[in-house]
Coordinates of C-alpha atoms in Angstrom, one line a residue:
M1 CA 246.0 118.4 6.1
K2 CA 249.6 118.8 6.1
C3 CA 251.2 121.7 3.8
T4 CA 252.9 120.2 0.8
A5 CA 254.3 121.9 -2.4
L6 CA 252.1 120.8 -5.2
L7 CA 254.1 117.5 -6.8
L8 CA 254.9 118.2 -11.1
S9 CA 254.8 115.3 -12.4
A10 CA 258.2 114.7 -14.8
V11 CA 259.9 112.0 -16.7
I12 CA 263.2 112.2 -17.9
L13 CA 263.7 111.2 -21.6
S14 CA 265.7 111.9 -24.3
S15 CA 265.0 114.8 -27.2
S16 CA 266.4 113.5 -30.0
A17 CA 264.2 114.4 -32.8
V18 CA 262.0 111.6 -34.7
C19 CA 258.8 112.2 -36.6
C20 CA 256.1 109.4 -36.0
T21 CA 254.9 110.1 -40.3
S22 CA 258.7 109.6 -41.5
S23 CA 258.5 106.1 -42.3
V24 CA 255.6 103.1 -41.9
Q25 CA 256.9 100.0 -40.1
T26 CA 253.9 97.2 -40.4
V27 CA 252.6 95.4 -37.2
N28 CA 249.7 93.2 -37.1
A29 CA 247.1 95.0 -34.7
S30 CA 247.2 93.6 -31.9
E31 CA 247.1 94.4 -27.8
N32 CA 250.4 96.3 -28.0
S33 CA 251.8 97.4 -31.0
V34 CA 254.2 100.2 -32.4
Y35 CA 253.5 101.9 -35.9
S36 CA 256.2 104.5 -36.5
G37 CA 257.0 104.8 -32.6
L38 CA 253.6 105.6 -31.6
E39 CA 252.4 102.8 -29.9
Y40 CA 248.5 102.0 -29.4
K41 CA 245.8 99.2 -29.4
V42 CA 243.0 97.5 -31.8
N43 CA 239.9 97.6 -29.9
G44 CA 237.6 95.9 -32.3
S45 CA 237.6 97.6 -35.5
T46 CA 238.9 100.7 -34.6
A47 CA 242.6 102.0 -32.7
E48 CA 243.1 103.4 -29.7
I49 CA 246.6 105.5 -29.3
T50 CA 248.4 104.7 -25.9
G51 CA 252.5 106.4 -26.3
C52 CA 254.9 106.6 -28.1
S53 CA 258.7 106.0 -28.6
S54 CA 260.8 108.2 -25.8
S55 CA 262.9 109.7 -28.5
I56 CA 260.1 111.7 -30.6
T57 CA 260.0 115.1 -30.3
A58 CA 256.8 115.9 -33.0
I59 CA 254.1 113.8 -33.6
D60 CA 252.0 113.4 -36.4
I61 CA 249.0 111.3 -35.5
P62 CA 247.3 109.2 -38.8
E63 CA 244.0 109.0 -39.4
K64 CA 244.7 105.7 -40.2
I65 CA 246.9 102.2 -39.0
N66 CA 247.2 99.8 -41.2
G67 CA 243.9 100.2 -42.5
V68 CA 242.2 100.8 -39.1
P69 CA 240.9 104.0 -38.0
V70 CA 242.1 105.9 -35.0
V71 CA 240.0 107.2 -32.7
K72 CA 241.2 108.0 -29.3
I73 CA 243.8 109.4 -27.5
G74 CA 244.0 106.7 -24.2
D75 CA 244.2 108.0 -20.9
N76 CA 248.3 108.8 -19.5
A77 CA 248.9 108.2 -23.5
F78 CA 252.1 110.5 -23.5
L79 CA 251.9 111.7 -19.3
G80 CA 255.6 112.9 -18.3
N81 CA 257.2 112.8 -22.1
T82 CA 259.5 115.5 -21.7
S83 CA 260.4 114.6 -24.8
L84 CA 257.6 115.9 -26.2
V85 CA 257.6 119.4 -28.7
A86 CA 254.6 119.3 -31.2
V87 CA 251.6 117.2 -31.5
T88 CA 248.7 117.2 -33.9
I89 CA 245.6 115.3 -33.2
P90 CA 244.1 114.5 -36.8
D91 CA 239.9 114.6 -37.8
S92 CA 239.4 111.5 -37.0
V93 CA 240.5 111.0 -33.5
K94 CA 236.8 111.6 -31.3
S95 CA 238.6 112.0 -27.9
A96 CA 241.5 112.5 -25.7
G97 CA 241.8 110.3 -22.5
I98 CA 242.4 111.8 -18.5
K99 CA 246.3 112.9 -18.8
A100 CA 246.8 112.5 -22.2
F101 CA 249.6 115.7 -22.2
S102 CA 250.0 115.7 -18.2
G103 CA 253.3 116.5 -17.8
C104 CA 254.8 117.0 -21.2
S105 CA 257.0 119.9 -19.7
S106 CA 259.0 120.8 -23.6
L107 CA 255.3 120.3 -25.2
R108 CA 254.2 123.8 -27.4
K109 CA 251.8 123.2 -30.4
I110 CA 248.7 120.8 -30.2
T111 CA 246.7 121.1 -34.1
I112 CA 242.9 119.5 -33.2
G113 CA 241.1 117.9 -36.1
S114 CA 238.1 118.4 -37.1
G115 CA 236.5 115.6 -34.9
L116 CA 237.1 115.7 -31.5
E117 CA 234.7 115.9 -29.0
S118 CA 236.0 115.1 -25.6
I119 CA 238.8 115.5 -23.3
G120 CA 239.8 114.0 -20.3
E121 CA 240.4 116.0 -16.9
Y122 CA 244.5 116.9 -16.5
A123 CA 244.8 116.2 -19.2
F124 CA 247.5 119.5 -20.3
A125 CA 247.6 119.6 -16.7
N126 CA 251.4 120.5 -16.0
C127 CA 252.0 121.7 -19.5
P128 CA 254.9 124.7 -18.9
S129 CA 255.8 125.4 -22.1
L130 CA 252.0 124.9 -24.1
E131 CA 252.0 128.6 -26.4
E132 CA 249.6 127.9 -28.8
F133 CA 246.3 125.9 -30.0
V134 CA 245.4 125.2 -33.3
V135 CA 241.7 124.0 -33.7
N136 CA 240.7 122.7 -37.2
T137 CA 237.3 125.2 -38.1
L138 CA 235.3 122.7 -39.0
N139 CA 234.9 121.3 -35.1
S140 CA 231.8 121.8 -33.1
T141 CA 233.8 120.8 -30.2
Y142 CA 236.2 123.1 -29.8
R143 CA 237.9 126.2 -30.7
T144 CA 240.7 128.6 -29.9
S145 CA 240.5 132.4 -28.0
G146 CA 243.5 133.6 -28.3
N147 CA 246.3 130.4 -28.2
S148 CA 244.1 128.8 -25.6
L149 CA 241.8 126.5 -26.0
C150 CA 237.9 126.4 -25.3
S151 CA 234.9 124.9 -25.3
G152 CA 231.5 127.1 -25.6
S153 CA 232.5 130.4 -23.7
K154 CA 234.5 128.4 -21.3
L155 CA 238.7 128.5 -21.4
I156 CA 239.8 125.0 -21.0
A157 CA 243.6 124.9 -20.8
Y158 CA 245.2 128.1 -21.0
A159 CA 248.7 128.5 -24.0
G160 CA 251.2 131.1 -23.5
N161 CA 253.7 132.4 -21.8
E162 CA 254.2 134.9 -18.6
S163 CA 251.3 137.3 -18.7
A164 CA 248.0 135.7 -19.5
F165 CA 245.3 137.4 -20.6
V166 CA 241.3 136.0 -21.2
G167 CA 239.5 137.0 -24.2
S168 CA 236.3 138.8 -23.1
D169 CA 234.6 135.8 -24.8
I170 CA 235.1 134.1 -21.8
T171 CA 232.8 134.0 -19.3
V172 CA 234.5 130.3 -17.2
I173 CA 237.9 129.8 -16.7
G174 CA 238.0 125.9 -16.2
K175 CA 239.0 122.9 -14.3
R176 CA 242.6 123.1 -13.8
A177 CA 242.4 126.1 -17.2
F178 CA 246.2 127.1 -15.7
F179 CA 247.2 124.2 -13.3
G180 CA 251.2 123.9 -13.3
K181 CA 251.7 127.1 -15.8
T182 CA 255.1 127.9 -14.0
H183 CA 255.9 130.6 -15.9
L184 CA 252.6 132.7 -15.1
V185 CA 253.4 135.6 -13.4
S186 CA 250.5 137.8 -14.2
V187 CA 247.1 137.2 -15.1
V188 CA 243.8 139.8 -16.4
I189 CA 240.2 138.4 -15.9
P190 CA 238.0 139.8 -17.9
K191 CA 234.3 141.5 -16.4
T192 CA 232.9 139.0 -19.1
V193 CA 233.8 136.3 -16.2
T194 CA 230.9 134.8 -13.9
E195 CA 232.4 131.6 -12.6
I196 CA 236.6 130.1 -11.9
E197 CA 236.4 126.2 -11.2
D198 CA 238.4 123.4 -9.1
Y199 CA 241.9 123.7 -9.3
A200 CA 241.9 126.8 -11.8
F201 CA 245.7 128.2 -10.8
S202 CA 246.3 125.4 -8.9
G203 CA 250.3 125.0 -8.8
C204 CA 251.1 128.6 -10.6
V205 CA 254.0 128.9 -8.7
S206 CA 254.9 131.6 -10.2
L207 CA 252.0 133.8 -10.0
K208 CA 252.6 137.0 -7.7
S209 CA 249.4 139.2 -8.0
I210 CA 245.6 138.1 -9.1
E211 CA 242.3 140.8 -9.5
I212 CA 239.1 139.0 -9.1
P213 CA 236.5 141.0 -11.0
D214 CA 232.9 141.8 -9.4
S215 CA 231.4 139.5 -12.5
V216 CA 232.9 136.8 -10.9
K217 CA 230.0 135.0 -8.4
N218 CA 231.8 131.4 -7.8
I219 CA 235.6 130.2 -7.5
G220 CA 236.3 126.7 -6.9
S221 CA 238.3 124.7 -4.3
S222 CA 241.8 124.3 -4.6
C223 CA 241.6 127.3 -6.5
F224 CA 244.8 128.7 -6.5
F225 CA 245.8 126.0 -4.1
S226 CA 250.0 126.0 -4.1
C227 CA 251.2 130.1 -5.4
S228 CA 253.5 129.8 -3.6
Q229 CA 254.4 133.2 -4.9
L230 CA 251.7 135.0 -4.5
E231 CA 251.0 137.4 -2.3
S232 CA 248.2 140.0 -3.3
V233 CA 244.8 139.1 -3.7
K234 CA 241.6 141.0 -4.8
L235 CA 238.3 139.1 -4.6
S236 CA 235.3 139.2 -6.2
S237 CA 232.2 141.8 -4.1
S238 CA 229.8 139.1 -5.6
L239 CA 231.6 135.7 -3.7
T240 CA 228.9 134.1 -0.9
A241 CA 232.1 131.5 -0.2
I242 CA 235.7 131.0 0.3
P243 CA 236.1 126.5 -0.9
E244 CA 237.6 124.4 1.3
S245 CA 241.6 124.7 0.2
C246 CA 241.7 127.8 -2.2
F247 CA 244.5 129.0 -0.6
Y248 CA 246.2 126.1 0.7
S249 CA 250.0 127.1 0.7
C250 CA 249.9 130.6 -0.5
T251 CA 252.5 130.9 1.7
K252 CA 253.8 134.3 0.3
L253 CA 250.1 135.6 0.6
K254 CA 250.0 138.9 2.4
H255 CA 247.5 141.1 1.6
I256 CA 243.5 139.6 0.3
N257 CA 240.6 141.2 1.0
I258 CA 236.9 138.9 2.5
P259 CA 234.1 141.2 0.9
D260 CA 230.6 141.3 3.2
S261 CA 228.9 139.2 0.4
V262 CA 231.1 136.4 1.9
T263 CA 229.0 133.8 4.2
E264 CA 231.5 130.8 4.3
T265 CA 234.5 130.0 4.0
G266 CA 236.0 126.3 3.2
D267 CA 238.1 123.5 5.0
S268 CA 241.9 124.8 5.3
A269 CA 241.0 127.9 2.9
F270 CA 244.4 129.5 4.1
L271 CA 246.4 126.9 6.0
C272 CA 249.9 127.3 5.5
C273 CA 249.9 130.9 4.1
D274 CA 252.3 131.4 6.4
A275 CA 252.9 135.4 5.9
L276 CA 249.3 135.9 6.7
K277 CA 250.0 137.4 9.8
S278 CA 246.6 139.1 10.0
L279 CA 243.3 139.0 8.0
Y280 CA 239.7 140.6 8.6
I281 CA 237.2 138.3 8.6
P282 CA 233.3 140.5 7.8
P283 CA 230.7 140.0 10.1
S284 CA 228.5 137.9 7.3
V285 CA 230.5 135.2 8.1
T286 CA 229.1 132.6 10.2
K287 CA 230.4 129.1 8.9
I288 CA 234.6 128.7 8.9
G289 CA 235.6 125.6 8.4
S290 CA 238.5 123.3 10.3
N291 CA 241.6 124.9 9.9
A292 CA 241.1 127.8 7.9
L293 CA 242.2 130.5 9.1
G294 CA 245.3 131.3 10.5
M295 CA 246.1 127.9 10.8
T296 CA 250.4 126.1 9.5
Y297 CA 251.7 123.1 9.8
N298 CA 253.6 122.0 12.4
I299 CA 256.3 119.5 10.9
R300 CA 258.6 118.5 14.3
S301 CA 254.9 118.0 16.1
D302 CA 252.8 116.5 13.1
K303 CA 249.9 119.1 13.5
N304 CA 248.6 122.0 12.5
E305 CA 248.7 125.2 15.4
V306 CA 248.1 128.9 14.8
I307 CA 250.7 131.0 13.0
T308 CA 253.3 132.4 15.0
G309 CA 251.9 136.5 15.9
F310 CA 248.2 135.6 13.4
V311 CA 245.5 138.6 14.6
L312 CA 242.1 138.0 13.1
K313 CA 240.0 141.2 13.0
S314 CA 236.3 141.6 12.2
T315 CA 233.5 143.4 14.4
G316 CA 232.3 142.3 18.2
G317 CA 230.7 139.6 18.7
S318 CA 231.3 138.0 15.7
Y319 CA 231.4 134.6 14.7
A320 CA 235.3 134.8 13.7
E321 CA 235.9 135.8 17.1
K322 CA 233.9 133.0 18.7
Y323 CA 236.5 130.8 15.4
A324 CA 239.6 132.7 17.3
V325 CA 238.1 131.7 21.0
S326 CA 238.1 128.5 20.3
E327 CA 241.1 128.2 18.4
N328 CA 243.0 130.3 21.2
M329 CA 244.5 132.6 18.5
T330 CA 244.1 136.8 19.4
F331 CA 241.5 138.2 18.2
A332 CA 240.9 142.3 17.6
V333 CA 237.9 144.4 17.0
N334 CA 238.8 146.2 13.6
G335 CA 238.8 149.9 14.3
D336 CA 238.6 149.5 18.1
V337 CA 242.0 151.7 18.5
T338 CA 241.7 152.2 22.4
S339 CA 240.8 149.0 22.7
D340 CA 237.7 149.7 24.8
G341 CA 235.0 147.3 23.2
I342 CA 233.2 150.0 21.2
V343 CA 234.4 152.0 17.8
D344 CA 233.6 155.1 18.4
A345 CA 234.9 159.0 17.5
T346 CA 237.9 158.3 19.7
D347 CA 238.8 155.5 17.8
A348 CA 238.9 157.9 14.5
S349 CA 240.6 160.8 16.4
A350 CA 243.4 157.7 17.6
V351 CA 244.0 157.2 13.9
L352 CA 244.5 160.5 12.8
T353 CA 246.8 160.8 15.0
D354 CA 248.9 158.1 14.7
Y355 CA 248.7 159.3 11.2
S356 CA 250.4 162.8 11.5
V357 CA 252.8 161.6 13.4
T358 CA 254.1 158.8 10.9
S359 CA 253.5 160.8 8.3
V360 CA 256.0 163.6 8.8
G361 CA 258.8 160.1 9.2
K362 CA 258.3 159.8 12.8
D363 CA 257.5 156.4 14.5
S364 CA 254.1 155.0 14.9
E365 CA 252.7 155.1 18.8
F366 CA 250.4 152.2 18.6
S367 CA 251.0 148.8 19.8
D368 CA 250.8 145.6 16.9
I369 CA 247.3 144.9 18.0
Q370 CA 246.4 148.9 18.1
K371 CA 248.3 149.2 14.6
L372 CA 246.1 146.1 12.6
S373 CA 243.4 147.6 14.9
A374 CA 243.7 150.7 13.1
D375 CA 244.8 149.4 9.3
Y376 CA 240.9 149.3 8.9
N377 CA 240.5 148.5 5.3
S378 CA 243.2 145.9 6.0
D379 CA 245.6 147.6 2.8
G380 CA 249.1 147.7 4.5
K381 CA 249.0 150.9 5.8
I382 CA 247.1 153.4 8.2
D383 CA 245.7 157.2 7.2
A384 CA 243.0 159.3 6.9
T385 CA 241.2 156.4 4.9
D386 CA 241.0 154.6 8.1
A387 CA 239.9 157.1 9.9
S388 CA 237.1 157.8 7.6
A389 CA 235.8 154.0 7.5
V390 CA 236.1 153.8 11.5
L391 CA 233.5 157.2 11.6
T392 CA 231.5 155.9 9.1
F393 CA 231.3 152.4 10.7
Y394 CA 230.1 154.3 13.9
A395 CA 227.7 156.2 12.3
A396 CA 226.4 153.7 11.0
S397 CA 226.2 150.8 14.5
S398 CA 224.9 154.2 16.1
V399 CA 221.8 154.7 14.0
G400 CA 221.3 151.2 13.7

């Protein structure tokens, strides 16, 4: 896989305001017909909306067209329509297709009737301006949490701007729930959430940091794909895997903790995270996928290679060490500041000595590799906490 920015499709169309219900245009039902700017086709005894005029900004879909009930919004019906601002879906409509509203960059409000029972994938992807869902209280499938769309306790599609607060009534953040929300800067996830599905935050190019609570046991593949401004991540201590392409192309990511509960990292999990110059992998990890750690794409050589200056950290003899050797990348034993192959009180003392020097404004006497080994908790600084952690590790290992 090569490093590529997420492509958020948009079609530049006219933006003059026309409401679909402003007049009635009588046209015989056919495969390709138009009714007040709405494109539709008749399937037997029902009608399906397939598109609309590029000049329309507000759509109030009718329950019937020429006496034929409208029951479906088709796949790609409004895909890439940059003029749409508001849409009202009547009670008669039972389904909205794949990518039905994807790429509607100006869309702000969607009103959903009582009859809607299914929504296709990517239906609201790349709708960065979406601020509000309104759902008929008689709808038995969908509801709102805040302004966002939900089905039961699953968040289906987020509606809002820079700051997101997921409701405590949510247990699952669904596929592509925040996909392409380019204005999103921060998100607060409550402890009620146990799962975050595939592509949930993919393409959130303004998101800077995120904390995933310990209640979350699973995160999906490509979950944070191409979150190009993401710098800091705190992962749940309940995770057992970092899935495929999870942080692919998070080019500014600098700090992330891999908890001891994790046993594997999927293919390309951290591919093209060019700012991530070091990463600690706990000894619990026994499987590392292809191009998962410390790799980036070199456009000149047209291949993936080790990030310049990258150092992989773990315990001696770990699977991570084997991975580092196989990929010809620098490896450091976490806490082994003296580089003698063991972690003991001597290393803790060295950390404290260096901390006493830097805390009064003097330069560290450690080499770059020593600094990475000394920063035991990988928080970007060397202090007494690291020394304490080294001693704790030494005490546990000497007993074991």
